[in-house]
XYZ file of C-alpha atoms in Angstrom:
767
model
C 0.112 -0.512 0.591
C 1.259 3.233 -1.251
C 1.756 6.283 1.352
C -0.996 8.270 -0.663
C -3.445 5.292 -0.412
C -3.224 4.767 3.033
C -3.671 8.459 3.238
C -6.440 8.428 0.814
C -7.793 5.522 3.058
C -7.245 7.342 6.268
C -8.815 10.473 4.777
C -12.166 8.690 3.651
C -11.966 6.998 7.116
C -12.077 10.055 8.801
C -14.769 11.564 6.665
C -16.465 8.562 6.717
C -16.640 8.767 10.544
C -17.683 12.052 10.569
C -20.444 11.574 8.611
C -21.535 8.252 10.686
C -21.530 10.612 13.568
C -23.926 13.117 11.537
C -26.319 10.456 10.932
C -26.327 9.151 14.487
C -27.604 13.084 15.240
C -29.849 12.806 12.382
C -31.713 9.299 13.323
C -31.712 10.716 16.861
C -34.107 14.110 15.494
C -32.612 16.313 17.662
C -34.341 19.263 15.752
C -33.752 21.552 18.791
C -30.350 21.085 19.029
C -28.220 23.777 21.644
C -26.865 26.716 19.363
C -22.933 26.347 19.794
C -22.103 30.061 22.065
C -18.157 29.593 23.218
C -17.000 30.804 26.578
C -14.225 33.188 26.288
C -11.606 30.418 26.909
C -13.231 28.455 24.313
C -13.127 31.415 22.091
C -9.762 32.155 22.500
C -8.741 28.765 21.626
C -11.112 28.935 18.370
C -9.139 32.548 17.114
C -5.780 30.152 18.102
C -7.218 27.461 15.357
C -7.973 30.406 12.926
C -4.688 31.543 13.053
C -3.103 28.511 12.896
C -5.456 27.417 9.660
C -3.877 30.415 7.989
C -0.173 29.861 8.711
C 0.290 26.077 9.121
C -1.774 24.729 6.340
C 0.253 26.055 3.994
C 3.524 23.713 2.888
C 1.868 21.197 4.401
C 0.244 19.252 1.150
C 3.363 17.700 -0.410
C 4.155 15.900 -4.359
C 0.982 17.982 -5.574
C 2.640 18.898 -8.421
C 4.756 17.899 -11.054
C 6.780 20.575 -13.227
C 8.898 18.198 -16.208
C 11.843 19.826 -17.184
C 11.287 18.183 -21.051
C 14.617 17.382 -22.455
C 16.095 17.923 -25.867
C 15.069 14.042 -27.010
C 11.419 14.358 -25.946
C 11.216 11.334 -24.400
C 12.704 12.344 -21.194
C 12.331 15.002 -18.099
C 13.394 16.274 -14.546
C 11.555 17.183 -12.285
C 11.523 17.895 -8.505
C 9.422 17.132 -5.190
C 9.634 19.210 -2.255
C 9.521 17.157 1.264
C 9.064 17.639 4.364
C 11.049 20.367 6.213
C 11.293 21.632 2.630
C 13.564 18.974 1.691
C 14.417 18.637 -2.449
C 14.767 15.523 -4.366
C 15.277 15.074 -8.149
C 13.633 12.869 -9.932
C 14.408 11.707 -13.667
C 12.061 9.675 -15.498
C 12.496 8.106 -18.980
C 9.113 9.104 -20.744
C 9.132 5.741 -23.183
C 8.918 3.302 -20.468
C 7.849 5.133 -17.555
C 10.959 4.080 -15.446
C 11.879 6.764 -12.561
C 15.357 7.150 -10.514
C 16.924 9.732 -8.647
C 18.641 11.801 -11.195
C 21.322 12.939 -8.575
C 22.768 13.008 -4.943
C 22.303 15.798 -3.626
C 25.512 15.706 -0.900
C 27.531 15.719 -3.901
C 26.013 17.716 -6.240
C 25.782 20.438 -3.113
C 29.559 20.192 -2.112
C 30.590 20.314 -5.820
C 28.931 23.816 -6.237
C 30.063 24.585 -3.149
C 33.321 24.188 -3.884
C 33.039 25.858 -7.480
C 31.498 29.148 -6.496
C 33.088 29.738 -2.976
C 30.105 29.363 -1.406
C 27.878 27.177 1.100
C 24.994 25.771 -0.912
C 22.672 23.675 1.374
C 22.507 19.741 0.253
C 18.967 18.733 2.317
C 17.152 22.097 0.798
C 19.327 22.134 -3.025
C 17.147 24.500 -5.244
C 18.250 24.091 -8.873
C 16.561 26.122 -11.427
C 16.618 23.642 -15.235
C 18.888 20.739 -15.307
C 20.103 19.464 -18.867
C 21.463 16.027 -19.685
C 24.612 15.072 -21.724
C 26.685 13.198 -22.848
C 24.355 9.565 -22.136
C 24.018 11.870 -18.417
C 27.783 11.705 -17.170
C 27.082 15.291 -16.815
C 24.609 17.264 -16.223
C 24.140 20.708 -16.948
C 23.273 22.802 -13.714
C 21.247 26.320 -13.735
C 21.347 27.822 -10.476
C 21.231 31.080 -9.046
C 20.949 32.583 -12.551
C 24.277 30.755 -13.559
C 24.941 27.241 -15.208
C 27.408 24.815 -14.232
C 28.936 21.951 -15.883
C 28.973 19.014 -12.984
C 30.760 15.573 -13.512
C 28.861 12.736 -12.272
C 31.846 10.297 -12.229
C 34.521 13.569 -10.465
C 31.986 15.123 -7.986
C 33.413 18.200 -9.674
C 31.133 21.327 -10.944
C 33.002 24.028 -13.410
C 30.854 27.537 -14.365
C 30.435 28.101 -17.719
C 28.457 30.353 -20.114
C 24.934 29.813 -21.192
C 24.577 26.337 -22.994
C 23.549 25.940 -26.192
C 20.291 23.998 -25.333
C 18.761 21.202 -27.569
C 15.065 22.140 -27.405
C 12.670 19.172 -28.337
C 10.646 20.173 -31.321
C 7.288 22.175 -30.467
C 3.949 22.125 -31.766
C 2.567 25.345 -31.089
C -0.523 26.704 -29.508
C -3.259 28.060 -31.505
C -4.727 30.899 -29.755
C -7.493 33.475 -30.798
C -5.998 36.474 -32.224
C -7.747 40.095 -30.641
C -10.416 40.925 -31.756
C -9.588 44.393 -31.753
C -6.321 45.835 -33.836
C -3.464 47.790 -32.287
C -2.380 50.251 -35.222
C 0.886 52.518 -35.773
C 0.440 56.093 -36.901
C 2.368 54.979 -39.619
C 1.577 52.150 -41.911
C 4.403 50.670 -44.278
C 3.305 49.241 -47.288
C 3.895 45.617 -47.822
C 6.189 45.717 -50.369
C 7.938 48.520 -48.303
C 8.040 51.277 -51.184
C 5.127 53.480 -49.511
C 4.034 55.037 -46.024
C 0.680 55.566 -45.214
C 0.417 58.280 -42.567
C -2.914 60.928 -41.221
C -2.000 64.849 -41.064
C -4.349 67.061 -39.921
C -6.905 64.191 -39.770
C -6.312 63.404 -43.929
C -4.413 60.480 -45.554
C -1.504 60.550 -47.375
C 1.219 58.582 -49.050
C 4.924 58.616 -49.792
C 8.055 56.925 -50.116
C 9.346 55.462 -46.602
C 11.481 58.456 -45.987
C 8.788 61.186 -45.990
C 8.963 62.147 -49.505
C 7.293 62.765 -52.886
C 3.793 62.951 -50.310
C 0.805 62.992 -52.019
C -2.725 63.612 -50.341
C -5.472 60.784 -50.505
C -8.637 62.024 -48.768
C -9.409 65.819 -48.109
C -12.740 65.648 -46.173
C -10.891 64.457 -42.896
C -10.222 67.508 -39.558
C -8.836 67.138 -36.609
C -12.176 66.930 -34.883
C -13.008 63.789 -37.152
C -10.171 62.507 -38.361
C -9.113 59.203 -40.588
C -6.877 57.340 -38.869
C -6.858 53.610 -38.005
C -4.342 52.088 -41.453
C -4.619 48.854 -42.889
C -2.748 47.572 -46.386
C -3.876 45.130 -48.045
C -1.776 42.296 -49.241
C -0.455 43.431 -52.806
C -0.497 47.639 -51.494
C -3.551 48.432 -53.423
C -5.783 49.523 -50.699
C -5.595 51.299 -47.118
C -8.428 50.256 -45.348
C -8.911 53.306 -42.846
C -12.098 54.895 -40.507
C -13.175 57.941 -40.085
C -13.349 58.568 -36.674
C -15.475 60.263 -33.799
C -13.279 60.665 -31.226
C -15.219 60.713 -27.652
C -13.114 61.632 -24.393
C -14.066 58.960 -22.074
C -14.973 60.499 -18.615
C -13.223 60.379 -15.695
C -13.264 59.261 -11.911
C -11.533 60.124 -9.222
C -9.946 58.975 -6.090
C -8.219 60.980 -2.693
C -4.939 59.235 -1.236
C -5.755 60.826 2.231
C -2.896 59.391 3.946
C 0.831 59.833 1.661
C 3.447 59.924 3.624
C 5.433 63.090 4.436
C 2.404 64.994 3.050
C -0.272 67.369 4.814
C -3.338 67.195 2.129
C -4.950 64.794 0.326
C -3.596 64.110 -3.373
C -6.077 63.484 -6.180
C -5.758 61.307 -9.195
C -8.064 60.956 -11.567
C -8.081 58.173 -14.852
C -10.479 57.452 -17.435
C -13.534 55.274 -16.579
C -16.518 54.305 -19.090
C -19.394 53.573 -17.535
C -22.939 52.396 -18.404
C -24.259 54.302 -21.138
C -21.560 56.349 -21.534
C -20.602 57.032 -25.287
C -17.538 55.572 -27.281
C -15.444 56.570 -30.040
C -17.187 55.650 -33.148
C -14.947 54.451 -36.208
C -16.936 55.350 -40.155
C -14.955 51.985 -41.997
C -13.618 53.142 -45.647
C -11.442 51.760 -48.390
C -8.951 53.920 -50.341
C -7.910 52.653 -54.160
C -3.952 53.964 -53.335
C -3.639 53.657 -57.552
C -6.673 55.690 -58.207
C -7.189 57.409 -55.025
C -11.555 56.425 -54.782
C -12.541 56.179 -51.429
C -15.418 53.809 -50.729
C -17.595 53.692 -47.648
C -17.971 50.273 -46.464
C -21.735 49.513 -46.355
C -21.651 48.358 -41.951
C -22.863 50.310 -39.264
C -19.959 52.193 -37.490
C -17.657 50.335 -34.809
C -19.485 52.358 -32.273
C -18.129 49.766 -29.094
C -14.479 49.441 -28.278
C -11.948 49.560 -30.625
C -11.378 49.147 -34.920
C -11.181 44.929 -35.554
C -9.066 43.154 -37.279
C -8.497 42.982 -41.017
C -8.102 39.522 -42.567
C -7.848 39.569 -46.147
C -8.880 36.176 -47.974
C -6.041 33.723 -48.835
C -4.937 34.811 -52.633
C -7.977 37.524 -52.482
C -6.693 41.265 -52.149
C -10.378 42.685 -53.031
C -12.251 40.605 -49.996
C -11.383 40.631 -46.310
C -12.921 40.440 -42.927
C -13.391 41.780 -40.097
C -15.779 40.801 -36.571
C -18.181 43.236 -35.148
C -20.275 42.704 -31.259
C -23.040 44.945 -30.980
C -23.501 46.767 -28.100
C -25.379 45.271 -26.011
C -23.830 41.789 -26.382
C -27.123 40.427 -28.446
C -25.571 40.451 -31.769
C -21.766 38.834 -32.827
C -21.102 39.135 -36.924
C -17.820 38.019 -39.402
C -18.367 40.636 -41.760
C -17.206 40.585 -45.146
C -16.224 43.206 -47.777
C -15.459 43.817 -50.939
C -12.479 46.618 -51.483
C -13.695 47.948 -54.736
C -17.226 49.182 -53.890
C -17.394 49.085 -50.257
C -20.739 46.174 -49.968
C -21.031 43.487 -47.455
C -22.390 40.104 -46.539
C -22.684 38.234 -43.257
C -20.644 35.194 -42.778
C -21.806 34.690 -39.456
C -24.490 36.513 -38.008
C -25.279 35.358 -34.527
C -28.250 37.260 -32.285
C -29.618 36.279 -29.055
C -32.956 37.242 -27.104
C -30.538 37.477 -24.019
C -26.724 38.109 -24.429
C -23.629 36.745 -26.394
C -20.647 36.159 -23.806
C -18.588 38.164 -25.216
C -15.003 37.071 -23.374
C -15.997 33.918 -24.764
C -16.831 34.196 -28.840
C -14.011 32.116 -30.284
C -13.005 32.297 -33.822
C -10.281 30.660 -35.654
C -9.502 30.924 -39.327
C -7.746 28.627 -41.769
C -7.222 31.096 -44.816
C -6.263 27.968 -47.033
C -9.456 25.934 -46.777
C -11.402 29.585 -45.979
C -13.011 27.915 -43.299
C -13.511 29.529 -39.831
C -13.848 27.446 -36.087
C -16.729 29.016 -34.537
C -17.555 28.423 -30.640
C -21.343 28.723 -29.440
C -23.961 28.524 -27.422
C -26.670 28.636 -29.560
C -27.675 24.870 -29.163
C -28.109 25.981 -25.583
C -24.987 24.639 -25.054
C -21.602 26.149 -25.825
C -20.093 23.809 -28.837
C -17.867 24.282 -31.787
C -18.785 24.539 -35.148
C -17.039 24.595 -38.708
C -18.126 27.862 -41.271
C -17.375 28.095 -44.582
C -16.207 31.451 -45.246
C -16.913 31.594 -48.981
C -20.262 30.603 -48.577
C -21.021 31.559 -44.977
C -22.949 27.949 -44.586
C -22.253 26.050 -41.493
C -20.406 22.313 -42.590
C -21.023 20.802 -39.355
C -21.079 21.046 -35.609
C -17.636 19.752 -34.061
C -19.290 18.902 -30.712
C -22.730 19.158 -29.660
C -24.523 17.338 -26.228
C -25.769 18.375 -23.044
C -22.206 19.808 -21.577
C -20.100 22.502 -22.360
C -16.517 23.178 -24.070
C -14.589 25.250 -21.651
C -11.916 26.194 -24.112
C -10.075 25.821 -26.879
C -6.192 24.702 -26.547
C -5.322 24.636 -29.603
C -5.697 23.075 -33.568
C -3.789 20.947 -35.437
C -4.228 22.223 -38.987
C -2.364 19.774 -40.547
C -4.113 16.853 -39.109
C -7.424 18.661 -38.864
C -8.210 18.176 -35.288
C -8.992 20.154 -32.371
C -7.657 20.271 -28.594
C -9.836 21.196 -25.985
C -10.896 21.154 -22.604
C -14.961 20.057 -21.426
C -16.818 19.987 -18.752
C -20.451 18.037 -18.128
C -19.884 15.225 -20.315
C -19.519 12.310 -17.653
C -23.093 11.392 -16.148
C -23.030 10.866 -12.530
C -19.789 13.137 -12.197
C -20.017 17.399 -10.802
C -20.627 19.048 -13.986
C -17.739 21.528 -13.430
C -15.145 19.024 -13.764
C -12.874 19.898 -16.116
C -11.594 17.018 -18.681
C -9.480 17.058 -21.848
C -10.320 15.787 -24.981
C -9.704 16.103 -28.902
C -11.841 15.908 -31.736
C -11.519 15.583 -36.001
C -12.926 19.107 -37.359
C -16.203 16.671 -38.706
C -16.399 15.730 -35.138
C -15.658 12.282 -35.414
C -12.485 10.773 -33.758
C -13.003 12.046 -30.211
C -10.429 10.936 -27.791
C -10.803 11.299 -24.193
C -7.278 12.185 -22.475
C -8.327 12.377 -18.957
C -10.746 9.892 -17.055
C -10.536 10.080 -13.147
C -13.555 11.718 -11.458
C -12.029 14.932 -10.896
C -10.659 17.909 -12.508
C -8.045 17.915 -14.540
C -4.759 19.972 -15.416
C -2.480 18.909 -18.351
C 0.538 20.015 -19.252
C 2.300 18.290 -22.492
C 5.663 17.740 -23.539
C 6.934 19.934 -26.215
C 6.004 17.477 -28.989
C 2.644 16.273 -27.275
C 3.536 13.130 -27.720
C 3.218 12.371 -24.052
C 1.173 14.763 -21.012
C 1.073 15.098 -17.651
C -2.463 14.889 -16.285
C -2.570 16.339 -12.556
C -6.423 15.756 -10.963
C -7.684 16.303 -7.720
C -10.995 17.374 -6.288
C -11.587 19.152 -2.704
C -12.196 15.893 -1.044
C -9.151 14.195 -2.845
C -5.545 14.734 -3.000
C -3.708 15.264 -6.612
C -2.576 12.980 -8.896
C 0.038 12.827 -11.194
C 0.457 10.728 -14.036
C 2.350 10.533 -17.243
C -0.120 9.259 -20.368
C 0.682 9.104 -23.946
C -1.205 11.449 -25.918
C -1.870 8.913 -28.941
C -4.449 7.174 -26.797
C -4.482 8.925 -23.417
C -2.863 5.420 -22.293
C -1.077 5.236 -19.104
C 2.393 5.395 -19.132
C 3.356 5.899 -14.997
C 2.171 7.133 -12.078
C 4.450 9.591 -11.352
C 3.583 10.966 -7.801
C 0.484 11.412 -5.350
C 0.098 14.289 -3.134
C 1.243 13.316 0.801
C -1.596 14.972 2.729
C -0.941 13.310 6.091
C 0.685 16.215 7.415
C -2.328 19.016 6.752
C -4.508 15.926 8.304
C -2.322 15.590 11.328
C -2.707 19.298 11.894
C -6.517 18.341 12.752
C -8.154 19.907 10.067
C -10.825 17.929 7.715
C -11.266 18.600 4.416
C -14.301 20.435 3.035
C -17.644 18.140 1.911
C -18.766 18.490 -1.034
C -22.593 18.794 -1.321
C -25.197 19.251 -3.807
C -29.174 19.958 -3.730
C -31.756 20.937 -5.891
C -32.316 24.488 -7.547
C -35.315 26.755 -6.971
C -36.942 24.597 -10.447
C -36.801 21.355 -8.148
C -34.979 19.459 -11.004
C -31.736 21.815 -11.657
C -28.517 20.174 -9.357
C -26.580 23.136 -7.710
C -23.136 22.161 -6.245
C -21.723 24.040 -3.659
C -18.699 22.718 -0.644
C -19.197 23.006 3.122
C -16.432 23.762 5.630
C -17.272 22.701 9.558
C -14.842 23.723 12.588
C -11.714 20.990 13.037
C -13.262 20.807 16.618
C -17.078 20.377 15.323
C -19.795 18.344 18.149
C -22.284 17.297 16.072
C -24.456 17.943 19.296
C -24.739 21.655 18.515
C -25.920 23.853 15.828
C -24.112 26.427 14.277
C -24.943 29.330 12.056
C -23.996 29.111 8.642
C -21.996 31.717 6.854
C -21.927 32.237 2.915
C -18.908 33.390 1.188
C -20.378 34.651 -2.400
C -19.348 35.418 -5.522
C -22.351 35.480 -8.294
C -21.020 37.283 -11.072
C -22.139 35.768 -14.493
C -19.380 35.371 -15.917
C -17.489 32.468 -14.468
C -18.188 29.319 -11.745
C -16.435 30.227 -8.326
C -16.946 26.977 -6.321
C -13.739 25.815 -6.341
C -12.994 21.838 -7.709
C -9.053 21.338 -7.710
C -7.608 20.060 -4.188
C -7.228 22.914 -1.638
C -5.469 22.541 2.017
C -5.637 26.198 3.146
C -7.871 29.291 2.723
C -10.059 31.585 4.446
C -13.102 29.722 4.587
C -11.604 26.720 6.678
C -10.002 29.565 9.021
C -13.346 31.265 9.253
C -15.406 27.749 10.293
C -12.762 27.687 12.996
C -14.784 30.294 14.530
C -17.257 28.089 15.470
C -19.307 28.244 11.915
C -20.425 26.243 9.368
C -19.260 28.202 6.100
C -20.322 27.272 2.517
C -19.887 28.449 -1.148
C -22.851 27.474 -4.154
C -22.677 28.345 -7.460
C -26.031 29.336 -8.422
C -27.976 29.945 -11.472
C -26.900 32.989 -13.276
C -22.880 31.861 -13.030
C -21.570 30.449 -16.168
C -20.659 26.877 -17.439
C -23.419 24.942 -17.331
C -26.263 25.508 -19.998
C -27.170 29.001 -21.630
C -30.803 28.640 -19.831
C -28.912 28.404 -16.333
C -26.341 31.311 -17.355
C -29.321 33.469 -18.744
C -31.159 33.671 -15.545
C -28.346 36.945 -15.347
C -30.357 38.673 -17.718
C -30.912 42.419 -16.939
C -31.176 40.217 -13.355
C -27.982 40.492 -12.075
C -29.771 41.598 -8.655
C -31.040 37.668 -8.540
C -27.212 36.986 -7.753
C -28.638 32.882 -7.747
C -30.408 33.401 -4.075
C -33.409 30.842 -4.625
C -31.094 28.263 -5.611
C -28.602 29.430 -2.565
C -31.481 29.402 0.197
C -32.745 26.204 -0.917
C -29.012 24.405 -1.302
C -28.677 25.646 2.632
C -32.204 24.430 3.650
C -31.367 20.739 2.050
C -27.996 21.207 3.504
C -29.565 21.799 7.055
C -32.500 19.521 6.582
C -29.538 16.790 6.434
C -27.501 17.770 9.071
C -29.339 19.362 11.716
C -25.668 20.752 13.129
C -26.272 23.054 10.757
C -28.656 26.728 11.934
C -30.188 28.285 8.649
C -32.025 30.383 11.354
C -28.762 32.192 11.694
C -27.062 33.186 8.182
C -24.406 35.449 7.298
C -22.756 35.968 3.840
C -19.571 38.046 2.619
C -18.302 39.133 -0.762
C -15.840 41.359 -2.407
C -16.433 43.217 -5.353
C -19.755 41.525 -7.247
C -19.782 39.573 -4.159
C -19.741 42.952 -2.472
C -22.620 43.660 -4.119
C -24.056 40.207 -3.817
C -23.786 40.345 -0.125
C -25.678 43.461 1.345
C -27.873 42.237 -2.132
C -28.806 39.552 0.311
C -29.966 41.598 2.866
C -31.801 43.905 1.243
C -33.925 41.198 -1.047
C -33.875 37.740 1.194
C -33.980 39.627 4.893
C -36.289 36.807 6.360
C -33.268 34.085 5.223
C -29.893 36.125 5.328
C -29.089 38.541 9.422
C -25.680 39.588 8.969
C -23.556 39.978 6.076
C -20.025 42.002 5.278
C -19.881 43.621 2.121
C -16.258 44.752 0.670
C -15.752 47.578 -2.488
C -19.376 45.726 -3.427
C -20.883 47.225 -7.404
C -23.772 47.976 -6.032
C -25.204 49.850 -7.990
C -24.112 48.681 -12.155
C -24.805 52.265 -13.530
C -21.449 53.220 -11.192
C -19.405 50.668 -12.225
C -16.948 49.638 -15.455
C -18.741 49.744 -18.706
C -18.027 46.677 -20.104
C -18.983 44.449 -17.203
C -21.940 45.754 -16.803
C -23.406 46.047 -20.355
C -23.015 42.459 -20.966
C -25.110 41.517 -18.151
C -27.848 44.291 -17.797
C -27.907 45.172 -21.344
C -27.470 48.055 -23.418
C -29.283 50.972 -23.315
C -29.501 51.748 -19.932
C -32.821 51.543 -18.713
C -35.197 50.924 -15.237
C -34.097 47.449 -14.347
C -30.926 49.442 -13.382
C -32.055 51.384 -10.896
C -34.693 48.537 -9.939
C -31.721 46.271 -9.128
C -29.212 49.129 -7.257
C -28.509 48.399 -3.116
C -29.190 52.379 -3.180
C -32.142 52.636 -4.348
C -33.512 49.551 -1.696
C -31.029 50.538 0.549
C -33.808 51.694 3.227
C -35.211 47.941 2.967
C -32.445 46.915 5.271
C -33.096 44.963 8.336
C -30.322 42.635 9.539
C -26.607 43.902 10.239
C -24.204 45.032 7.882
C -20.664 45.816 7.840
C -19.374 48.015 4.779
C -15.818 48.047 4.118
C -13.795 49.963 0.996
C -10.586 51.007 -0.352
C -10.590 54.475 -0.646
C -7.887 54.700 -3.458
C -10.386 51.958 -5.683
C -9.744 52.208 -9.224
C -11.421 49.090 -10.069
C -15.259 49.499 -8.609
C -15.098 53.609 -7.558
C -15.233 53.901 -3.826
C -18.337 56.210 -4.474
C -20.601 53.062 -4.662
C -20.035 52.263 -0.999
C -20.257 55.846 0.008
C -23.823 56.375 -2.211
C -25.171 53.299 0.018
C -23.783 54.660 3.063
C -25.643 57.933 2.597
C -28.894 56.454 1.369
C -28.679 54.215 4.592
C -28.164 57.388 6.960
C -30.492 58.779 5.039
C -32.875 56.081 5.697
C -32.370 56.127 9.651
C -30.358 52.968 9.242
C -27.814 51.135 11.847
C -24.703 49.596 9.700
C -20.640 49.728 10.203
C -18.369 51.293 7.642
C -14.568 50.391 7.700
C -12.745 52.735 5.380
C -9.343 51.870 4.906
C -6.649 54.475 3.871
C -4.521 53.810 1.161
C -6.106 50.412 -0.246
C -7.536 49.583 -3.376
C -9.454 47.150 -4.831
C -10.093 44.812 -1.520
C -11.775 43.165 1.070
C -9.755 45.071 3.297
C -6.869 43.137 3.440
C -5.679 41.722 7.394
C -7.456 44.491 9.214
C -10.682 43.726 7.015
C -10.639 40.155 7.394
C -10.156 40.489 10.730
C -13.029 42.779 11.476
C -15.151 41.091 9.610
C -14.743 37.487 11.406
C -15.059 39.647 14.898
C -18.248 41.167 13.006
C -19.637 37.599 12.938
C -18.449 36.384 15.979
C -20.356 39.180 17.313
C -23.706 39.283 15.264
C -23.855 35.604 14.885
C -22.535 33.627 17.938
C -23.637 36.616 19.982
C -20.308 36.842 22.145
C -18.062 39.273 22.431
C -14.867 38.920 20.542
C -11.372 39.746 21.561
C -10.572 43.167 22.554
C -7.132 43.657 21.025
C -6.919 47.440 22.670
C -6.662 45.438 25.875
C -4.510 42.640 24.923
C -7.454 39.947 24.842
């Protein structure tokens, strides 16, 4: 039995014993368990365990990851393990057969390096940056402290050398989506390097590269509405340009109140577009360089972000495509334009009644085949499609099913394969677990590269012949395996994480819990942390860590052995985190709940989940519930008290975007839509401040440039005008944060006082 297997067995026994104990409590139907209310000695001990959780747990899990140092042959690599007490060991792996051996003797290498450098190297904690094998491994090239040494294994000597010419294995590059918007230079040199186009006083001129023989191409531009953003056709016969209507970005200001060596606050301003603000707009034109004729492209102006990337059709110098996302995020197009006359047609034209998630639009162009690989949620799930660029017709849907493509890692155009990550494909498994796959362009030949019921992180050898698969869950520690890419077959298990040191500290692993959402059908997933000194014969308040931003899902899936949730649980709370409807990485319908409805924040699902947890475990007290969050979570945590006061009792809200009109434009218009309407006001925490019933602590950094501090100040103003009691912590000099160390301490003390109903330590008196 391996150490890891024993640890897993011990962990399972530990969790199993806990749950048997809980089930025993449930079977006794003790609905009226006494509330946990620590006496001063117990409270002091809880705070000490909290501090230990924050400090001692770090570094207590060993061999959790493997960073492979691949060699030039593509068939071997090394990696380093950090062992207990920060000791190191170095392992050599032959990838073809999976054999592992100890790469070097730390004592001998440290002695050789110490002699070569006339300094002391620790053998037990030898930290090497890179290792390269030479001469059939009789010598090692070692990099340490940014210097290279030739280490002779036979003589155990080291010699300082210049940076070696290291053989690198053949790499297959990762194909990534290019930016949708172009970055242009002031001067644009033609493809043949014989001409230069530039803008002067709002008009376009053409000259030789040295600026001589200048001629004017446009005449109706001016400094207030200039031409600009120039892009040549491959043959140099056309210039794509824009008539620009500039719009100055409006400013926000922050005050640094406590700068050292000053007696006055300092005001700093920056551009910050809010929902409804106008953007600079771009009207596309094409100039015929030879005839000096100009045509306006027959499409709407680009009035959202910047001028787009121009892609000329392969072998055709008269047609080009560009992408356009309409403001409001309800339409996405790939538009083809004819440079000769300005005519356009839509190759891809996607419309949505709710929204098209801007950050997850993916297009990959294959000019040789005139094809576009496109990712869309048009069938209700995020999938990959193959589109004929010439006809605009969909050749085929590459992936399909009630699961989600999470990301495209790379595209092999020669083999016509797509390598991608997905979640939700496997029945009877957490639908958020990330698995890796590859598939042919025609939708055949799906190869699953990962199998364990866990969330996976893959790293490939440079030529992609092999990969390292690191997988785990919140309840099962990481395993790292070496596998073959051709068929996903196992070569060898490299490492199994050792969590015995963590468990010896007395801390428990969190529980993964699922319950039905508001519709009574959809599974809602979350995690539960309990105190290490948990007593199942008492009931504990719930504290929810909330972040309901629609741009992602947030409950961690990979193993995590330290964090604020466990340390907060040590004070005597059941701490939970949940992904409700309106968050990402499930179906389009699951996500659409957030549309013009950010204030919903999945609360009906969260409340149903916590009530289900309390029904299953009598020690969970759903009559006392706190909630905390930062940024969008700050908005959500206050929203919990305003919109669901019959369930939530206390909230700590840090740097919240309490009114979606005050926050940044690109985030809020994505989910709340454009134009700005009454629904923005209806969902504002400021608008509803007078509804506050529970206990509230607001935290804000005075120089937050992400969410302007006035978002929190306006809430405070509305609460004061409504004669409401609340607490406000403004942290001098702090930006977008939960308040830092001091803010986190105030948050924990706040919940101890409001939910446990005891007095937290008085640090001014040393208590």
